Coordinates of N, CA and C in Angstrom, one line a residue:
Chain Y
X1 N 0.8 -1.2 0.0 CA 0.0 0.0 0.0 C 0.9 1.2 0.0
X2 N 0.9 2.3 -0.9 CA 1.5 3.2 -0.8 C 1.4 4.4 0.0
X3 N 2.2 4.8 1.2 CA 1.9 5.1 2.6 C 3.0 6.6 2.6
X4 N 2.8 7.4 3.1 CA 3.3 8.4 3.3 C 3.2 9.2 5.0
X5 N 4.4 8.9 5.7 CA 4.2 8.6 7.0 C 5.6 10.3 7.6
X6 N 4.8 11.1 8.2 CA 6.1 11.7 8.5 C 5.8 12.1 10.0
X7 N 7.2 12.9 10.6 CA 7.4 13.0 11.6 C 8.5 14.1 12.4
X8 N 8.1 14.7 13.3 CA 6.8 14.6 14.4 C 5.9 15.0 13.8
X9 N 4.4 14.7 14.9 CA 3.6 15.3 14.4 C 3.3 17.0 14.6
X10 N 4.2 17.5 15.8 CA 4.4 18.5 15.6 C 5.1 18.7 16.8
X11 N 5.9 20.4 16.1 CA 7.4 20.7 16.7 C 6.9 21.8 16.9
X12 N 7.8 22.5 18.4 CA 7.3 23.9 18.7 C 9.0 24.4 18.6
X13 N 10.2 25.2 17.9 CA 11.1 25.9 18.5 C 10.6 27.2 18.7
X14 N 12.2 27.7 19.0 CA 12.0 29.0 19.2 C 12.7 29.9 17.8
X15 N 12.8 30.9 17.8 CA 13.1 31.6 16.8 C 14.5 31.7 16.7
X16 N 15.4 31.6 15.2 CA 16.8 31.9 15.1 C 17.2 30.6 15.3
X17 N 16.6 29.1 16.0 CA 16.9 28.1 15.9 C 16.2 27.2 14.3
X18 N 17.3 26.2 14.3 CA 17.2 24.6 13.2 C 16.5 24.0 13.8
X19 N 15.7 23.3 12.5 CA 14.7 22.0 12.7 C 15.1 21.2 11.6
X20 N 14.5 20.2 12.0 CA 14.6 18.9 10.9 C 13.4 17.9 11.0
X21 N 12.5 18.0 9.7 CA 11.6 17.3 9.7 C 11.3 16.1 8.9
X22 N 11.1 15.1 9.4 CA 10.8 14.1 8.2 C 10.2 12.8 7.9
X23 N 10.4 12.5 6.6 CA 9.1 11.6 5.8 C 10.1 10.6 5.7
X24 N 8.9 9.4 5.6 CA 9.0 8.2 5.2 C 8.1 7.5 4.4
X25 N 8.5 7.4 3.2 CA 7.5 6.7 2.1 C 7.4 5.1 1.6
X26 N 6.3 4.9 1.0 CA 6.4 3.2 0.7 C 5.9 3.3 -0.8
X27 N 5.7 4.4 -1.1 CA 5.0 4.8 -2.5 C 6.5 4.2 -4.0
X28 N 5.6 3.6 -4.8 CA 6.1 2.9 -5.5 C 5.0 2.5 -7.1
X29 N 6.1 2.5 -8.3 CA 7.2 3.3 -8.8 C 7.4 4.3 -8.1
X30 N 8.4 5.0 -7.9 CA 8.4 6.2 -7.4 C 8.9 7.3 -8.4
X31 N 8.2 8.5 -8.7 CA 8.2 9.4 -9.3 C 9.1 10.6 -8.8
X32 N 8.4 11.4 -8.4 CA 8.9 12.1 -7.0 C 8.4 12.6 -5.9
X33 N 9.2 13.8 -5.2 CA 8.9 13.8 -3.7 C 9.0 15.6 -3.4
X34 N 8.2 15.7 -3.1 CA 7.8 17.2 -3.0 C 7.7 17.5 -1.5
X35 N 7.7 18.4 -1.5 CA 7.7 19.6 0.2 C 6.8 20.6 0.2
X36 N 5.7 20.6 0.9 CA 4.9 21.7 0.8 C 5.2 22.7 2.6
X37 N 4.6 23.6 2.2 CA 3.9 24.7 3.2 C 2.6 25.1 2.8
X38 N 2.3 24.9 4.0 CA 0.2 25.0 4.3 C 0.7 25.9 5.6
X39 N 0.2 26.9 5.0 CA -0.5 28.4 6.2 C -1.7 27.9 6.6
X40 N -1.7 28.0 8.1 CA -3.9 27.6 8.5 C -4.7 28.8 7.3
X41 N -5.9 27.8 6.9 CA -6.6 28.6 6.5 C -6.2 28.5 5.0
X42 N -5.0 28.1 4.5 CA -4.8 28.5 2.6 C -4.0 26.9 2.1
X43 N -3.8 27.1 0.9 CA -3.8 25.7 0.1 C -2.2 26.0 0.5
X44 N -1.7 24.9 0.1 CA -0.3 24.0 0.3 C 0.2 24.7 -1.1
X45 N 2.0 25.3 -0.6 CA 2.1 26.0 -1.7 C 3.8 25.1 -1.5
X46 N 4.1 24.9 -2.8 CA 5.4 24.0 -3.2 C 6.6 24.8 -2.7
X47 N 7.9 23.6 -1.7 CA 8.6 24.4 -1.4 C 9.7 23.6 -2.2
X48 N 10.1 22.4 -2.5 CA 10.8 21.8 -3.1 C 10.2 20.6 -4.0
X49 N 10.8 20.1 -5.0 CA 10.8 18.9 -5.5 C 12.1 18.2 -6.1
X50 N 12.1 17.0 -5.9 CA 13.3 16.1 -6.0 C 13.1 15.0 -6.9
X51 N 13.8 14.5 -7.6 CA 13.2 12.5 -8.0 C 14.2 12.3 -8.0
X52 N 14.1 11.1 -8.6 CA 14.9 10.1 -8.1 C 16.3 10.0 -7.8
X53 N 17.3 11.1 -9.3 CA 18.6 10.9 -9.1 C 18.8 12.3 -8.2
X54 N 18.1 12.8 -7.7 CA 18.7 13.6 -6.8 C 18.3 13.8 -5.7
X55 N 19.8 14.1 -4.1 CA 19.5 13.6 -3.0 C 19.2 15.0 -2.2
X56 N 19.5 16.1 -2.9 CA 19.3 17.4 -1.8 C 19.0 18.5 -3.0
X57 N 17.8 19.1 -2.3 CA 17.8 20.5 -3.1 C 17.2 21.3 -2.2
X58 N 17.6 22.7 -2.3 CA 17.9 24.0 -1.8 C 16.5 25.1 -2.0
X59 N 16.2 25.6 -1.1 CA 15.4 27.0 -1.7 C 15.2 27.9 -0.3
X60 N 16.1 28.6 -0.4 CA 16.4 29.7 0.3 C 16.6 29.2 2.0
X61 N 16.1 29.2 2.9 CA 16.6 28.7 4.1 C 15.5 27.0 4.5
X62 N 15.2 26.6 3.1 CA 14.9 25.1 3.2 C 16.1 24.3 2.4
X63 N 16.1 23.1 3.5 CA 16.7 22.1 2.2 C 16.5 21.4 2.6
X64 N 15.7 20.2 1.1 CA 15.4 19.1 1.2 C 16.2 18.1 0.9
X65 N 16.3 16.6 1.6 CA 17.2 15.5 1.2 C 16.2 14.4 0.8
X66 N 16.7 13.3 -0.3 CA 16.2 12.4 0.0 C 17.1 11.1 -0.1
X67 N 17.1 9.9 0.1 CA 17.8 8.9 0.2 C 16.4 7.6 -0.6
X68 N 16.7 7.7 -1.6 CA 15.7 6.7 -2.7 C 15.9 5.3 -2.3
X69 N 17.3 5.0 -1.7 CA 17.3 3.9 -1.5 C 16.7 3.0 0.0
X70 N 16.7 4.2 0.9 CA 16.2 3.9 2.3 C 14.7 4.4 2.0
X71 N 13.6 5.1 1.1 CA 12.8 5.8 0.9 C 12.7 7.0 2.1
X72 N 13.5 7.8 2.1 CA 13.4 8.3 3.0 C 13.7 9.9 2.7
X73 N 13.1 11.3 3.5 CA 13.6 12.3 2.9 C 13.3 13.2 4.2
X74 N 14.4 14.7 3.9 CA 13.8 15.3 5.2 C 14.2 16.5 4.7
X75 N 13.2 17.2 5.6 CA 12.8 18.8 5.4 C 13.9 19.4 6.5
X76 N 15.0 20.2 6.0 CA 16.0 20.9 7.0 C 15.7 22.5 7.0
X77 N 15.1 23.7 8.1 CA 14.9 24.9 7.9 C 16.2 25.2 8.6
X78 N 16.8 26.5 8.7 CA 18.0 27.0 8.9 C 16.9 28.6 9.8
X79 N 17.7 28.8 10.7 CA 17.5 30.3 11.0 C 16.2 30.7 11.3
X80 N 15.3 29.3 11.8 CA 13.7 29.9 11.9 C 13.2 31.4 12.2
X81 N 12.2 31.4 11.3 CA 11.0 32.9 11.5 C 9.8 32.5 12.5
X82 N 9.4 33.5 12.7 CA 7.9 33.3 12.9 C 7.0 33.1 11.9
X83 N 7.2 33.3 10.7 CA 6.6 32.9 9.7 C 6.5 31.8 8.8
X84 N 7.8 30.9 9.7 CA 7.5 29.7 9.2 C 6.7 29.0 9.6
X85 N 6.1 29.3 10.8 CA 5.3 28.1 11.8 C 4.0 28.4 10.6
X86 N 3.6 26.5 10.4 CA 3.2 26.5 9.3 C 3.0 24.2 9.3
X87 N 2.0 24.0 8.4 CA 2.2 22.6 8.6 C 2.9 22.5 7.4
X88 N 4.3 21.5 7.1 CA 4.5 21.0 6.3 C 4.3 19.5 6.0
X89 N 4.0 19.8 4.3 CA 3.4 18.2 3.8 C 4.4 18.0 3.3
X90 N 5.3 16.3 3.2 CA 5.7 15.7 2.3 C 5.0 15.0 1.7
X91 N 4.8 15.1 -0.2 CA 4.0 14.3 -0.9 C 5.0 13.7 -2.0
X92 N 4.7 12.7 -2.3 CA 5.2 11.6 -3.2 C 4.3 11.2 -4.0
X93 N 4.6 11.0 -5.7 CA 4.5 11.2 -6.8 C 4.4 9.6 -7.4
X94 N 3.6 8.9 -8.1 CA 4.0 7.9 -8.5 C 4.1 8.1 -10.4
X95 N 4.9 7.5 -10.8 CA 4.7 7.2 -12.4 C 3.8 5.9 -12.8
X96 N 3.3 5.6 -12.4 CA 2.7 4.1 -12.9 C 1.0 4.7 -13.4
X97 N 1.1 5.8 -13.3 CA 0.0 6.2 -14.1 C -0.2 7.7 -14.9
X98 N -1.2 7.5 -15.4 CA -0.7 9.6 -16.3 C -1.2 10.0 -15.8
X99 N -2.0 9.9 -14.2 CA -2.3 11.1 -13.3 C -1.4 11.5 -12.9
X100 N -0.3 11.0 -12.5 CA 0.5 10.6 -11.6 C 0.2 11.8 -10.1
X101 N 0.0 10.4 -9.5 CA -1.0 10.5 -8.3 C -0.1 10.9 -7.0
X102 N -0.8 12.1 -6.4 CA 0.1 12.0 -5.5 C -0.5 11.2 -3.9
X103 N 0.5 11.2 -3.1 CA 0.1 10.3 -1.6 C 0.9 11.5 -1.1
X104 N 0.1 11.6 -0.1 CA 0.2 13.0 1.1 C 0.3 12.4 2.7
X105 N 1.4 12.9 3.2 CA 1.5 13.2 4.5 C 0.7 13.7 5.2
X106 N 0.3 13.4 6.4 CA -0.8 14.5 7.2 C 0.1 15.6 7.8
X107 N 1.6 16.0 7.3 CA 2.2 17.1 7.5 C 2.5 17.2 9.0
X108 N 3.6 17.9 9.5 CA 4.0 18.0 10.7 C 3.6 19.9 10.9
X109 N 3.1 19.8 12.1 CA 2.7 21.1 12.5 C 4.0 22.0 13.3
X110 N 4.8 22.5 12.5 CA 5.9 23.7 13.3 C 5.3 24.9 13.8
X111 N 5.7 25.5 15.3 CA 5.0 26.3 15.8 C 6.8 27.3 16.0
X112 N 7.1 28.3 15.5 CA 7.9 29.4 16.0 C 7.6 30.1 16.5
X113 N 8.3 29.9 17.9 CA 8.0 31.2 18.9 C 9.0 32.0 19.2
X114 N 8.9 33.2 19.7 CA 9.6 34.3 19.9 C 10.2 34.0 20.6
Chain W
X1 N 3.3 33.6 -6.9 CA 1.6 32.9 -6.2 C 0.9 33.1 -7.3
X2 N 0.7 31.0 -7.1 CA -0.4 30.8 -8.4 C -1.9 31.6 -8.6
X3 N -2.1 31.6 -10.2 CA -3.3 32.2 -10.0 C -4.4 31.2 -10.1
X4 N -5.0 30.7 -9.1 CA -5.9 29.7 -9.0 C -7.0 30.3 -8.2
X5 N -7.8 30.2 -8.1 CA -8.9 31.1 -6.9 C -10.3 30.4 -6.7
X6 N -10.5 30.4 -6.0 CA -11.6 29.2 -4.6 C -12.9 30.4 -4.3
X7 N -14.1 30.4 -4.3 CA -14.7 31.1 -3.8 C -16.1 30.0 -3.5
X8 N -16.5 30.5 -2.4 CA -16.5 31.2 -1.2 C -15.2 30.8 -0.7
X9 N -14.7 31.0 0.2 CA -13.5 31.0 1.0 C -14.0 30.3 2.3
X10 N -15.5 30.7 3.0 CA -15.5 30.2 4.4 C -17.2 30.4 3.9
X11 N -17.7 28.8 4.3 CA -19.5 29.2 4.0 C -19.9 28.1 4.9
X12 N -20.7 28.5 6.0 CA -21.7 28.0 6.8 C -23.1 28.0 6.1
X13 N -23.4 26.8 5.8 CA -25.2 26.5 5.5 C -25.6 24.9 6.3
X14 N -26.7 25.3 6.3 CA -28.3 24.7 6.8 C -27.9 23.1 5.9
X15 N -28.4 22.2 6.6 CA -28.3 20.8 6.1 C -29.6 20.8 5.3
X16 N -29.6 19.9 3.9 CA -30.0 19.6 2.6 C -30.2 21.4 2.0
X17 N -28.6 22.0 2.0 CA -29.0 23.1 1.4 C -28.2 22.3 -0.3
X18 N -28.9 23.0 -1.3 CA -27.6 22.8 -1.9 C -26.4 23.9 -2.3
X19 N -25.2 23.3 -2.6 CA -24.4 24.3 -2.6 C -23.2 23.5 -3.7
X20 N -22.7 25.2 -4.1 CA -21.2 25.0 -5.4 C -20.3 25.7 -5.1
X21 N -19.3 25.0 -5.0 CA -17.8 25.4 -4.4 C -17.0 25.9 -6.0
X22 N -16.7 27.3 -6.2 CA -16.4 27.4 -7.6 C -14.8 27.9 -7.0
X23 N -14.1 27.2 -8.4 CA -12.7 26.9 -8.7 C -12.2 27.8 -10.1
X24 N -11.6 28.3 -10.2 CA -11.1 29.1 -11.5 C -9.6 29.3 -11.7
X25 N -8.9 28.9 -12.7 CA -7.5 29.2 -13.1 C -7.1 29.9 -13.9
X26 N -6.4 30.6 -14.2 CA -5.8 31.7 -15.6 C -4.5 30.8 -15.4
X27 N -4.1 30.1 -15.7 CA -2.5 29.2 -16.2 C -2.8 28.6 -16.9
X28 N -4.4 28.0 -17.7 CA -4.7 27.2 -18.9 C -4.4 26.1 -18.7
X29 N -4.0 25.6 -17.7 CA -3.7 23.9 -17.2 C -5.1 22.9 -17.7
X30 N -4.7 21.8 -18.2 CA -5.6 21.0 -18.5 C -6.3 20.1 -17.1
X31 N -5.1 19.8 -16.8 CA -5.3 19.3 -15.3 C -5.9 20.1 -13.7
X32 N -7.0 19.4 -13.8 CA -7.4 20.2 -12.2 C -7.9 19.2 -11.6
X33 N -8.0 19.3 -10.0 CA -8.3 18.5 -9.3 C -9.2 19.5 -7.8
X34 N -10.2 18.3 -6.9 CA -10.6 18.7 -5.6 C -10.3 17.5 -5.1
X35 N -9.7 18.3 -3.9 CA -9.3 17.7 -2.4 C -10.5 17.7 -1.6
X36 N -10.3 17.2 -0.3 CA -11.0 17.2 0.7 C -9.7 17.1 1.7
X37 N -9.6 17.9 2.7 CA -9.0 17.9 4.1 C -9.2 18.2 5.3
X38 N -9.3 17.3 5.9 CA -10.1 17.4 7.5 C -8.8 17.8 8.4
X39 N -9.3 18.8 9.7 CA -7.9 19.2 10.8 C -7.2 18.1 10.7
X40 N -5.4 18.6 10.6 CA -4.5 17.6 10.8 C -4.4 16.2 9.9
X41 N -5.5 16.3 9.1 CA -5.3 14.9 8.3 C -4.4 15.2 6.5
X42 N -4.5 14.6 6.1 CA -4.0 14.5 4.5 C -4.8 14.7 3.7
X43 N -4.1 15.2 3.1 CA -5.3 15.9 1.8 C -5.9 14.1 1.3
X44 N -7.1 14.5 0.5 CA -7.9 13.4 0.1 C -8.5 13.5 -1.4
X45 N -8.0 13.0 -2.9 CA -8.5 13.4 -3.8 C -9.7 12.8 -4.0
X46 N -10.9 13.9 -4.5 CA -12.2 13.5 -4.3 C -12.6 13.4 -6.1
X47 N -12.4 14.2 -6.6 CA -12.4 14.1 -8.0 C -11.3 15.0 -9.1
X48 N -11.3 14.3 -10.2 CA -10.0 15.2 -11.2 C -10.5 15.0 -12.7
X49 N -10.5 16.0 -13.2 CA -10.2 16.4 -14.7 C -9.2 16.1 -15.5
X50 N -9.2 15.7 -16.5 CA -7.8 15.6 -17.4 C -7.9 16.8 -18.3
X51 N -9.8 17.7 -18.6 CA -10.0 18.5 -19.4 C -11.2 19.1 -19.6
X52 N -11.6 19.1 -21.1 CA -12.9 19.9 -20.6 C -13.4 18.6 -21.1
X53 N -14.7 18.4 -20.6 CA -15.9 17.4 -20.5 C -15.4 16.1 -20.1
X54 N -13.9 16.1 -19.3 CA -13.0 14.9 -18.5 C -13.6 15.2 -16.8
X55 N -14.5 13.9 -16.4 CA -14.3 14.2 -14.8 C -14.1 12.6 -14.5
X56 N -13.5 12.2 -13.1 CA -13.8 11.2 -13.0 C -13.6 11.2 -10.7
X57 N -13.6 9.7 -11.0 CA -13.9 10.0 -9.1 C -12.4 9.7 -8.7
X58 N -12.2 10.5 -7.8 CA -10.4 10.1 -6.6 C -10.8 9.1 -5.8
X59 N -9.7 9.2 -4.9 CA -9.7 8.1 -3.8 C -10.9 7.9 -3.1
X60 N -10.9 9.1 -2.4 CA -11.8 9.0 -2.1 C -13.6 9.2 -2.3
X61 N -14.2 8.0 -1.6 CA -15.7 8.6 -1.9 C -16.4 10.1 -1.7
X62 N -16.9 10.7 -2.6 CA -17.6 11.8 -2.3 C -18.8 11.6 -2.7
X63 N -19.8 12.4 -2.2 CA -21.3 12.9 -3.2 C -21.3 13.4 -3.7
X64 N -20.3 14.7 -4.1 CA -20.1 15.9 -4.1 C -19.9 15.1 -5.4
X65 N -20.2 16.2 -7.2 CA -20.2 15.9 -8.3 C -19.4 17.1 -8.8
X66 N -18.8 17.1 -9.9 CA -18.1 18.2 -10.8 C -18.6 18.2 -11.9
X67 N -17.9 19.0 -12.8 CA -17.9 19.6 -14.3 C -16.7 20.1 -14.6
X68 N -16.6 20.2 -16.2 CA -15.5 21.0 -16.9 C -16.2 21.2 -18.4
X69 N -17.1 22.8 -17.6 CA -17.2 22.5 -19.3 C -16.1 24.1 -19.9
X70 N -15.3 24.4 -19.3 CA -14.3 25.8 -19.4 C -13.1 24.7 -19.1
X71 N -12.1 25.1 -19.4 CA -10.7 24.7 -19.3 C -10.4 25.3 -17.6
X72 N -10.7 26.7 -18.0 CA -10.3 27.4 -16.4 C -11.3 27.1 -15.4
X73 N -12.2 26.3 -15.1 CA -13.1 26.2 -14.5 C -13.7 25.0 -13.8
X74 N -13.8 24.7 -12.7 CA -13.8 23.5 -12.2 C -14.8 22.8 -11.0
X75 N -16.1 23.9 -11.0 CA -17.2 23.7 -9.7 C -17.4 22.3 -9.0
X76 N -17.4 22.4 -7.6 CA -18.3 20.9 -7.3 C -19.3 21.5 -6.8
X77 N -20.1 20.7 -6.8 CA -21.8 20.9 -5.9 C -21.8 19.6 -5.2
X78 N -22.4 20.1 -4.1 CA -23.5 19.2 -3.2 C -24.8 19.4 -3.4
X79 N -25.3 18.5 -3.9 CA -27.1 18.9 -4.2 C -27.8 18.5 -2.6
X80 N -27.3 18.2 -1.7 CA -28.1 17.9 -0.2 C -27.0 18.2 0.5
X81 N -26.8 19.5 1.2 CA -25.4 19.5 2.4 C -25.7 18.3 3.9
X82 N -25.1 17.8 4.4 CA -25.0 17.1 5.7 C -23.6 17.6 6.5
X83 N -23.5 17.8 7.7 CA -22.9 17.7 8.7 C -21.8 17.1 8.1
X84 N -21.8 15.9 7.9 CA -20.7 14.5 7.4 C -19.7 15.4 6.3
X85 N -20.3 16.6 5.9 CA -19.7 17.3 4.7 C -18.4 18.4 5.1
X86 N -18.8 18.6 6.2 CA -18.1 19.8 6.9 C -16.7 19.2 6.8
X87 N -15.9 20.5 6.1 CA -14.3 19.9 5.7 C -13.4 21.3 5.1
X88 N -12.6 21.0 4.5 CA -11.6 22.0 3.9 C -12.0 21.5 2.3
X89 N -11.9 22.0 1.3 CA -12.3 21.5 0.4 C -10.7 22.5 -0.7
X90 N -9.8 22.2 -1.3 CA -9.0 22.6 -2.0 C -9.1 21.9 -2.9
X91 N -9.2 23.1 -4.1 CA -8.8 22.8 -5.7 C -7.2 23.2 -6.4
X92 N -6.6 22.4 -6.8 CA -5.5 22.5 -7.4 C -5.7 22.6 -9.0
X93 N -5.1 22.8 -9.8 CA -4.4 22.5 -11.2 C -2.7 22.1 -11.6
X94 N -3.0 21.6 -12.7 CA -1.5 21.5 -12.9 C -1.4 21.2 -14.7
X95 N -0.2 21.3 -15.1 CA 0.3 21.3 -16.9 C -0.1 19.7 -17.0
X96 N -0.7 19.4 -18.2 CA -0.1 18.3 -18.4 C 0.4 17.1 -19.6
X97 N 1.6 17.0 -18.9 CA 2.8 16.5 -19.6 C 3.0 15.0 -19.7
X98 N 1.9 14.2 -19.3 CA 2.1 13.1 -19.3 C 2.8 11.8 -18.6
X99 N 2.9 10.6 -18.3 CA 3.2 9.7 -17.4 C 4.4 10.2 -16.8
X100 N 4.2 10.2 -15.9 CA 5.6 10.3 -14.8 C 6.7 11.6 -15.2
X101 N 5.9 12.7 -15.6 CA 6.1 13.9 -15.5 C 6.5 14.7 -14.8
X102 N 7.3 15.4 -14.1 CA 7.5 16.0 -13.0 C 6.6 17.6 -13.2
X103 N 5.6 17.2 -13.2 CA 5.0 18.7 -13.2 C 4.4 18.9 -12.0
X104 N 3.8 19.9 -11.3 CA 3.6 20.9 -10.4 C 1.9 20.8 -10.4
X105 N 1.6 20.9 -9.1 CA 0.1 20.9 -8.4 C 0.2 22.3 -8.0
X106 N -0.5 23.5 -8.1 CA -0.6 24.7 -7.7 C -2.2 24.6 -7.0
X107 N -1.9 25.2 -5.9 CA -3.7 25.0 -4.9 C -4.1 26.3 -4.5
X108 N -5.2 26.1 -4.8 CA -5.9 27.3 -4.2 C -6.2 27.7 -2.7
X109 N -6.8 28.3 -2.6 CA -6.7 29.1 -0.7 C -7.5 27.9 -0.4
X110 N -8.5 26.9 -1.0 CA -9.1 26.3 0.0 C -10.7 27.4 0.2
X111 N -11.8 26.2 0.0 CA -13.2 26.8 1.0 C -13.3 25.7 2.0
X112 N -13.4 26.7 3.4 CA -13.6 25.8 4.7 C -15.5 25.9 4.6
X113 N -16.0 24.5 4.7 CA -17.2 24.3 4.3 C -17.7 23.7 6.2
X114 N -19.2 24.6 6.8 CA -19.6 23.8 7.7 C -20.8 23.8 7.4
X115 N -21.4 22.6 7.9 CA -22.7 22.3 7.3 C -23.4 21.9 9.2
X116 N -24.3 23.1 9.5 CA -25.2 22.8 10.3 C -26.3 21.7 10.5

């Protein structure tokens, strides 16, 4: 069954401190593996995507990893805001169809406090 | 920030009302889709388009029914609201490029739906 499992379910730091968040997938073919941010209240807006041959990519004080071989990937924030506290989803992509379907994480809830 | 747009945004109605959650894009995407997400859970695909006069059903079960008769355009209705309904409801779009494409889901704000 193609499962999309991450963790914690939610982190509180404080501000100016690192977090590390992350997924564990069973999804197969595997296509790829995305990073979202969901503000309460608004749609899930893309913060990374990766496939297969690649193990880290960057976007501004995110960086995502993933390890294809362990299925495994993780969301690293650098220098937290208050504006990050926010749920992030990891979602995973399959190719075995031309929807190509994604499977969603129930996302981890980060809470940055002052 | 995609231009996709959701309206109502937040709507409280009466049980067996009916009601249409309208969805609209300017990126010309062939592909669009509605979610369903309850507090804290995973998004849930309820139904998706491949185009216009394309609908078919997601994972999950819904009552809730669609259309596509506009490319940019994508309404569901409830023809009887229930309680059981009450949820987040997000519509997405995306290009499409075919099997195992790496193309992009862009979502909209989301209508938070409660049904009295």
């Amino acid at each position: 069954k193609n499962q999309v499992e991450q963790s914690p379910q939610s982190l509180i730091i404080l501000e100016g401190k690192n977090c590390t968040l992350q997924c564990n997938y069973t999804v197969s073919p595997f296509s790829n593996l995305r990073w979202y941010k969901q503000d309460t209240g608004r749609g899930p807006v893309s913060l990374t995507i990766m496939t297969f041959s690649e193990n880290t990519k960057s976007n501004g004080r995110y960086t995502a990893t993933l390890d294809a071989d362990t299925k495994q990937s993780s969301l690293h924030i650098t220098a937290s805001q208050l504006s990050d506290s926010a749920s992030y989803i990891c979602v995973v992509s399959d190719r075995g169809s031309t929807l190509g379907r994604l499977y969603f994480g129930r996302g981890t809830q980060l809470t940055v406090w002052p | 920030e995609a231009d996709i747009y959701q309206t109502p945004r937040y709507l409280v109605i009466g049980t067996g009302k009916k009601i249409t959650l309208e969805c609209s894009q300017t990126m010309g995407h062939d592909k669009m889709y509605w979610y369903q997400q309850d507090p804290g859970m995973e998004l849930h695909l309820i139904h998706y388009s491949y185009g216009v006069n394309s609908t078919e059903k997601g994972d999950l079960s819904s009552e809730s029914t669609v259309s596509r008769i506009r490319t940019e355009h994508f309404p569901l209705t409830l023809e009887s609201a229930r309680p059981s309904h009450t949820s987040q409801y997000l519509c997405a779009s995306s290009e499409s490029r075919g099997q195992g494409a790496k193309y992009e889901q862009f979502f909209g704000p989301g209508t938070r739906l409660t049904v009295l």
